[in-house]
mmCIF file of C-alpha atoms in Angstrom:
data_model
loop_
_atom_site.group_PDB
_atom_site.id
_atom_site.type_symbol
_atom_site.label_atom_id
_atom_site.label_comp_id
_atom_site.label_asym_id
_atom_site.label_seq_id
_atom_site.Cartn_x
_atom_site.Cartn_y
_atom_site.Cartn_z
ATOM 1 C CA MET A 1 94.530 69.918 79.390
ATOM 2 C CA LYS A 2 95.026 71.209 82.906
ATOM 3 C CA ILE A 3 93.644 69.030 85.689
ATOM 4 C CA TYR A 4 91.796 71.885 87.379
ATOM 5 C CA GLU A 5 90.179 69.559 89.895
ATOM 6 C CA LYS A 6 93.536 69.142 91.616
ATOM 7 C CA MET A 7 94.417 72.856 91.625
ATOM 8 C CA THR A 8 93.469 75.628 94.028
ATOM 9 C CA VAL A 9 91.677 78.637 92.572
ATOM 10 C CA GLY A 10 94.737 80.762 93.349
ATOM 11 C CA GLN A 11 96.916 78.355 91.359
ATOM 12 C CA ILE A 12 94.473 78.454 88.447
ATOM 13 C CA VAL A 13 94.619 82.253 88.194
ATOM 14 C CA THR A 14 98.381 82.212 88.721
ATOM 15 C CA ASP A 15 98.636 79.749 85.826
ATOM 16 C CA ASN A 16 96.328 81.831 83.604
ATOM 17 C CA PHE A 17 95.481 85.346 84.738
ATOM 18 C CA ASN A 18 92.520 85.419 82.329
ATOM 19 C CA ALA A 19 90.762 82.893 84.582
ATOM 20 C CA ALA A 20 90.135 85.799 86.962
ATOM 21 C CA LYS A 21 87.393 87.048 84.627
ATOM 22 C CA ILE A 22 85.631 83.686 84.798
ATOM 23 C CA PHE A 23 85.856 83.580 88.587
ATOM 24 C CA ASP A 24 84.579 87.162 88.847
ATOM 25 C CA LYS A 25 81.618 86.219 86.637
ATOM 26 C CA TYR A 26 80.629 83.366 88.943
ATOM 27 C CA GLY A 27 81.434 85.160 92.198
ATOM 28 C CA ILE A 28 84.326 82.834 93.025
ATOM 29 C CA ASP A 29 86.868 84.202 95.503
ATOM 30 C CA TYR A 30 90.336 83.476 94.090
ATOM 31 C CA CYS A 31 92.258 86.113 96.041
ATOM 32 C CA CYS A 32 91.584 86.028 99.792
ATOM 33 C CA HIS A 33 90.658 82.328 99.610
ATOM 34 C CA GLY A 34 92.955 81.361 96.789
ATOM 35 C CA PHE A 35 94.178 78.377 98.800
ATOM 36 C CA ILE A 36 90.977 76.324 98.460
ATOM 37 C CA THR A 37 90.169 73.826 95.716
ATOM 38 C CA LEU A 38 88.061 74.664 92.697
ATOM 39 C CA SER A 39 85.182 72.427 93.786
ATOM 40 C CA GLU A 40 85.092 74.021 97.253
ATOM 41 C CA ALA A 41 85.262 77.548 95.843
ATOM 42 C CA VAL A 42 82.476 76.836 93.348
ATOM 43 C CA GLU A 43 80.307 75.381 96.111
ATOM 44 C CA ASN A 44 80.923 78.428 98.326
ATOM 45 C CA ALA A 45 79.868 80.695 95.456
ATOM 46 C CA GLY A 46 76.734 78.639 94.739
ATOM 47 C CA ALA A 47 77.813 78.210 91.132
ATOM 48 C CA ASP A 48 77.502 75.239 88.788
ATOM 49 C CA TYR A 49 80.720 73.212 88.876
ATOM 50 C CA LYS A 50 80.412 71.727 85.378
ATOM 51 C CA GLU A 51 79.667 75.164 83.905
ATOM 52 C CA VAL A 52 82.712 76.756 85.561
ATOM 53 C CA LEU A 53 84.957 73.857 84.585
ATOM 54 C CA HIS A 54 83.731 74.058 80.983
ATOM 55 C CA ALA A 55 84.496 77.802 80.892
ATOM 56 C CA LEU A 56 88.012 77.181 82.198
ATOM 57 C CA GLN A 57 88.636 74.433 79.656
ATOM 58 C CA ASN A 58 87.412 76.691 76.845
ATOM 59 C CA LEU A 59 89.755 79.401 78.075
ATOM 60 C CA GLN A 60 92.645 76.960 77.961
ATOM 61 C CA SER A 61 91.885 76.045 74.339
ATOM 62 C CA GLN A 62 91.711 79.684 73.247
ATOM 63 C CA VAL A 63 94.727 81.534 71.929
ATOM 64 C CA SER A 64 94.808 84.539 74.219
ATOM 65 C CA GLU A 65 97.464 86.737 75.708
ATOM 66 C CA ASN A 66 98.315 85.611 79.236
ATOM 67 C CA ILE A 67 100.604 87.639 81.482
ATOM 68 C CA GLU A 68 102.963 85.212 83.210
ATOM 69 C CA PHE A 69 103.164 87.093 86.517
ATOM 70 C CA ARG A 70 104.554 84.046 88.312
ATOM 71 C CA ASN A 71 107.708 84.282 86.170
ATOM 72 C CA TRP A 72 108.291 87.986 86.779
ATOM 73 C CA PRO A 73 111.129 89.119 89.070
ATOM 74 C CA LEU A 74 109.855 90.033 92.512
ATOM 75 C CA ASP A 75 110.854 93.694 92.310
ATOM 76 C CA LEU A 76 109.149 94.060 88.906
ATOM 77 C CA LEU A 77 105.945 92.578 90.331
ATOM 78 C CA ILE A 78 105.961 95.188 93.074
ATOM 79 C CA ASP A 79 106.614 97.961 90.542
ATOM 80 C CA TYR A 80 103.570 96.756 88.612
ATOM 81 C CA ILE A 81 101.352 96.604 91.701
ATOM 82 C CA LEU A 82 102.353 100.121 92.721
ATOM 83 C CA LYS A 83 101.846 101.632 89.267
ATOM 84 C CA ILE A 84 98.622 99.818 88.377
ATOM 85 C CA TYR A 85 96.741 98.869 91.541
ATOM 86 C CA HIS A 86 97.895 101.337 94.204
ATOM 87 C CA ARG A 87 97.521 104.161 91.701
ATOM 88 C CA ASN A 88 94.027 102.957 90.735
ATOM 89 C CA ILE A 89 92.829 102.971 94.350
ATOM 90 C CA ARG A 90 94.062 106.515 94.874
ATOM 91 C CA SER A 91 92.628 107.827 91.603
ATOM 92 C CA GLN A 92 89.318 105.955 91.387
ATOM 93 C CA GLY A 93 88.506 105.879 95.105
ATOM 94 C CA PRO A 94 87.748 109.612 95.457
ATOM 95 C CA GLU A 95 85.849 109.673 92.144
ATOM 96 C CA ILE A 96 83.576 106.823 93.231
ATOM 97 C CA GLN A 97 83.074 108.466 96.634
ATOM 98 C CA LYS A 98 81.836 111.654 94.955
ATOM 99 C CA LEU A 99 79.533 109.719 92.669
ATOM 100 C CA LEU A 100 78.208 107.640 95.573
ATOM 101 C CA TYR A 101 77.393 110.800 97.504
ATOM 102 C CA LYS A 102 75.564 112.281 94.504
ATOM 103 C CA VAL A 103 73.564 109.129 93.707
ATOM 104 C CA SER A 104 72.699 108.347 97.328
ATOM 105 C CA GLN A 105 71.450 111.916 97.864
ATOM 106 C CA VAL A 106 69.147 111.690 94.836
ATOM 107 C CA HIS A 107 68.028 108.033 94.993
ATOM 108 C CA GLY A 108 68.639 107.076 98.622
ATOM 109 C CA ASP A 109 65.004 107.486 99.702
ATOM 110 C CA HIS A 110 63.802 104.866 97.208
ATOM 111 C CA HIS A 111 66.974 102.745 97.385
ATOM 112 C CA PRO A 112 68.185 102.897 101.023
ATOM 113 C CA GLU A 113 70.877 100.289 100.294
ATOM 114 C CA LEU A 114 72.816 103.114 98.644
ATOM 115 C CA HIS A 115 73.515 104.605 102.078
ATOM 116 C CA GLN A 116 74.943 101.277 103.270
ATOM 117 C CA ILE A 117 77.053 100.953 100.122
ATOM 118 C CA ARG A 118 78.347 104.479 100.588
ATOM 119 C CA GLU A 119 79.293 103.801 104.218
ATOM 120 C CA LEU A 120 81.036 100.520 103.335
ATOM 121 C CA PHE A 121 82.974 102.068 100.474
ATOM 122 C CA GLU A 122 84.079 105.091 102.488
ATOM 123 C CA ARG A 123 85.379 102.821 105.249
ATOM 124 C CA SER A 124 87.110 100.708 102.625
ATOM 125 C CA ILE A 125 88.937 103.659 101.077
ATOM 126 C CA LYS A 126 90.017 104.924 104.485
ATOM 127 C CA ASP A 127 91.381 101.501 105.458
ATOM 128 C CA LEU A 128 92.931 100.872 102.040
ATOM 129 C CA TYR A 129 94.893 104.122 102.202
ATOM 130 C CA ILE A 130 96.401 103.014 105.516
ATOM 131 C CA HIS A 131 97.048 99.563 104.048
ATOM 132 C CA LEU A 132 98.868 101.011 101.034
ATOM 133 C CA GLU A 133 101.047 103.132 103.284
ATOM 134 C CA LYS A 134 102.110 100.064 105.274
ATOM 135 C CA GLU A 135 103.061 98.227 102.105
ATOM 136 C CA GLU A 136 104.877 101.195 100.611
ATOM 137 C CA LYS A 137 106.792 102.206 103.742
ATOM 138 C CA ILE A 138 107.482 98.863 105.456
ATOM 139 C CA LEU A 139 106.887 95.705 103.443
ATOM 140 C CA PHE A 140 107.806 96.616 99.880
ATOM 141 C CA PRO A 141 111.024 98.515 100.741
ATOM 142 C CA TYR A 142 112.259 95.412 102.571
ATOM 143 C CA VAL A 143 111.426 93.221 99.575
ATOM 144 C CA TYR A 144 113.321 95.614 97.300
ATOM 145 C CA GLU A 145 116.206 95.439 99.740
ATOM 146 C CA MET A 146 116.163 91.631 99.684
ATOM 147 C CA THR A 147 116.295 91.534 95.882
ATOM 148 C CA GLU A 148 119.290 93.903 95.954
ATOM 149 C CA VAL A 149 120.981 91.784 98.635
ATOM 150 C CA LYS A 150 120.648 88.694 96.461
ATOM 151 C CA GLU A 151 121.862 90.458 93.339
ATOM 152 C CA LYS A 152 124.896 92.070 94.996
ATOM 153 C CA HIS A 153 125.658 89.236 97.441
ATOM 154 C CA LYS A 154 125.353 91.537 100.439
ATOM 155 C CA PRO A 155 124.390 90.500 104.003
ATOM 156 C CA LEU A 156 120.678 90.590 104.727
ATOM 157 C CA PRO A 157 119.742 93.438 107.106
ATOM 158 C CA GLY A 158 117.334 92.571 109.893
ATOM 159 C CA LEU A 159 113.702 93.567 109.800
ATOM 160 C CA HIS A 160 112.475 95.336 112.931
ATOM 161 C CA CYS A 161 109.740 92.740 113.510
ATOM 162 C CA GLY A 162 112.062 89.783 112.962
ATOM 163 C CA SER A 163 110.694 88.200 109.791
ATOM 164 C CA ILE A 164 108.826 89.272 106.694
ATOM 165 C CA THR A 165 106.121 86.759 107.585
ATOM 166 C CA ILE A 166 104.897 89.145 110.313
ATOM 167 C CA PRO A 167 103.924 92.121 108.081
ATOM 168 C CA ILE A 168 102.708 89.702 105.417
ATOM 169 C CA SER A 169 100.262 88.098 107.868
ATOM 170 C CA VAL A 170 98.976 91.571 108.753
ATOM 171 C CA MET A 171 98.503 92.442 105.073
ATOM 172 C CA MET A 172 96.671 89.161 104.410
ATOM 173 C CA ASN A 173 94.314 89.743 107.335
ATOM 174 C CA GLU A 174 93.520 93.194 105.983
ATOM 175 C CA HIS A 175 92.958 91.702 102.535
ATOM 176 C CA GLU A 176 90.434 89.327 104.096
ATOM 177 C CA THR A 177 88.604 92.263 105.686
ATOM 178 C CA GLU A 178 88.343 94.012 102.318
ATOM 179 C CA GLY A 179 87.216 90.813 100.630
ATOM 180 C CA GLU A 180 84.328 90.475 103.103
ATOM 181 C CA ARG A 181 83.458 94.140 102.675
ATOM 182 C CA TYR A 182 83.175 93.892 98.903
ATOM 183 C CA ARG A 183 81.179 90.677 99.118
ATOM 184 C CA GLU A 184 78.671 92.703 101.138
ATOM 185 C CA ILE A 185 78.709 95.526 98.582
ATOM 186 C CA GLU A 186 78.203 92.964 95.811
ATOM 187 C CA GLN A 187 75.147 91.577 97.614
ATOM 188 C CA LEU A 188 73.696 95.028 98.269
ATOM 189 C CA THR A 189 74.085 95.978 94.592
ATOM 190 C CA GLY A 190 72.650 92.685 93.314
ATOM 191 C CA ASN A 191 75.991 91.820 91.733
ATOM 192 C CA TYR A 192 76.319 95.412 90.484
ATOM 193 C CA THR A 193 72.998 95.328 88.638
ATOM 194 C CA PRO A 194 71.347 98.779 88.625
ATOM 195 C CA PRO A 195 67.579 98.947 89.243
ATOM 196 C CA MET A 196 65.134 99.653 86.422
ATOM 197 C CA ASP A 197 64.720 103.308 87.437
ATOM 198 C CA ALA A 198 68.485 103.985 87.573
ATOM 199 C CA CYS A 199 69.676 107.142 85.853
ATOM 200 C CA HIS A 200 72.945 107.433 83.915
ATOM 201 C CA SER A 201 74.920 108.410 87.031
ATOM 202 C CA TYR A 202 73.446 105.482 88.975
ATOM 203 C CA ARG A 203 74.462 103.024 86.210
ATOM 204 C CA SER A 204 77.890 104.590 85.922
ATOM 205 C CA LEU A 205 78.356 104.213 89.679
ATOM 206 C CA TYR A 206 77.676 100.474 89.577
ATOM 207 C CA GLU A 207 80.028 100.017 86.602
ATOM 208 C CA LYS A 208 82.806 101.865 88.425
ATOM 209 C CA LEU A 209 82.211 99.915 91.647
ATOM 210 C CA LYS A 210 82.323 96.627 89.749
ATOM 211 C CA THR A 211 85.585 97.546 88.006
ATOM 212 C CA PHE A 212 87.080 98.725 91.297
ATOM 213 C CA ASP A 213 86.079 95.450 92.968
ATOM 214 C CA GLU A 214 87.524 93.337 90.128
ATOM 215 C CA MET A 215 90.818 95.225 90.185
ATOM 216 C CA LEU A 216 91.011 94.815 93.953
ATOM 217 C CA HIS A 217 90.553 91.046 93.497
ATOM 218 C CA GLN A 218 93.426 91.003 90.994
ATOM 219 C CA HIS A 219 95.545 93.137 93.315
ATOM 220 C CA ILE A 220 95.011 90.845 96.301
ATOM 221 C CA HIS A 221 95.586 87.747 94.170
ATOM 222 C CA LEU A 222 98.959 88.991 92.941
ATOM 223 C CA GLU A 223 100.081 89.738 96.481
ATOM 224 C CA ASN A 224 98.604 86.762 98.365
ATOM 225 C CA ASN A 225 99.341 84.071 95.799
ATOM 226 C CA ILE A 226 102.515 85.292 94.056
ATOM 227 C CA VAL A 227 104.362 88.193 95.727
ATOM 228 C CA PHE A 228 104.076 87.087 99.360
ATOM 229 C CA PRO A 229 105.115 83.447 98.796
ATOM 230 C CA LYS A 230 108.039 84.612 96.640
ATOM 231 C CA ALA A 231 109.107 87.098 99.332
ATOM 232 C CA VAL A 232 108.978 84.453 102.083
ATOM 233 C CA ASP A 233 111.005 82.038 99.938
ATOM 234 C CA LEU A 234 113.570 84.735 99.185
ATOM 235 C CA GLU A 235 114.004 85.622 102.859
ATOM 236 C CA GLN A 236 114.488 81.956 103.724
ATOM 237 C CA GLU A 237 117.011 81.567 100.916
ATOM 238 C CA LEU A 238 119.027 84.603 102.023
ATOM 239 C CA ASN A 239 118.952 83.541 105.682
ATOM 240 C CA SER A 240 120.177 80.087 104.672
ATOM 241 C CA LEU A 241 123.046 81.534 102.656
ATOM 242 C CA HIS A 242 123.993 83.881 105.495
ATOM 243 C CA ALA A 243 124.036 80.989 107.967
ATOM 244 C CA GLN A 244 126.554 79.032 105.890
#
């Protein structure tokens, strides 16, 4: 059995991606704060430690399909993030915005929190689009280039800002901003629980917001806890080889 007490929450999800569902259930942040221990993360979430630990141990004993992202090549990981998570933001973001506008117009008088949720989500989508562009035009192309350099034994070209750690720190700060934003949305929605008088559109909105939030957690986890550390290690390896 895994000794979860000695692992960070990011390491736990990296070890078994299915643990993300358990952490989402208990409101445990494994992406932006993936570096903290399980006990600290559980305390921050106000969850029951023994209950979470029991759920993780049950997950470990189950025979379930686990995607071993940590063993994927770096360029394949980025391909996956682009096709699954970047594409999801661009496709689902506008749909949720339209639904938020519709529901807030109809129910906003009785549920004023809808106007706050709408404002937070619209700011999130605007910022996320800029964030995706930075990754797609600056960070990820350089990572692709590094993987090609290693494969073909070519010299490593310089990055305009000096080191990949610079854009990575920017991306991680922006991830933190989004994490805080969705924690606020989660609180405003009562953990995505629609009120008793919610119509079908209202309920559908909360389901879509919850799924969007969960996918964003997975997205940030893959980058913060797997892709970025791998990219930093690769740059250091290539610089070391070039210096020899």
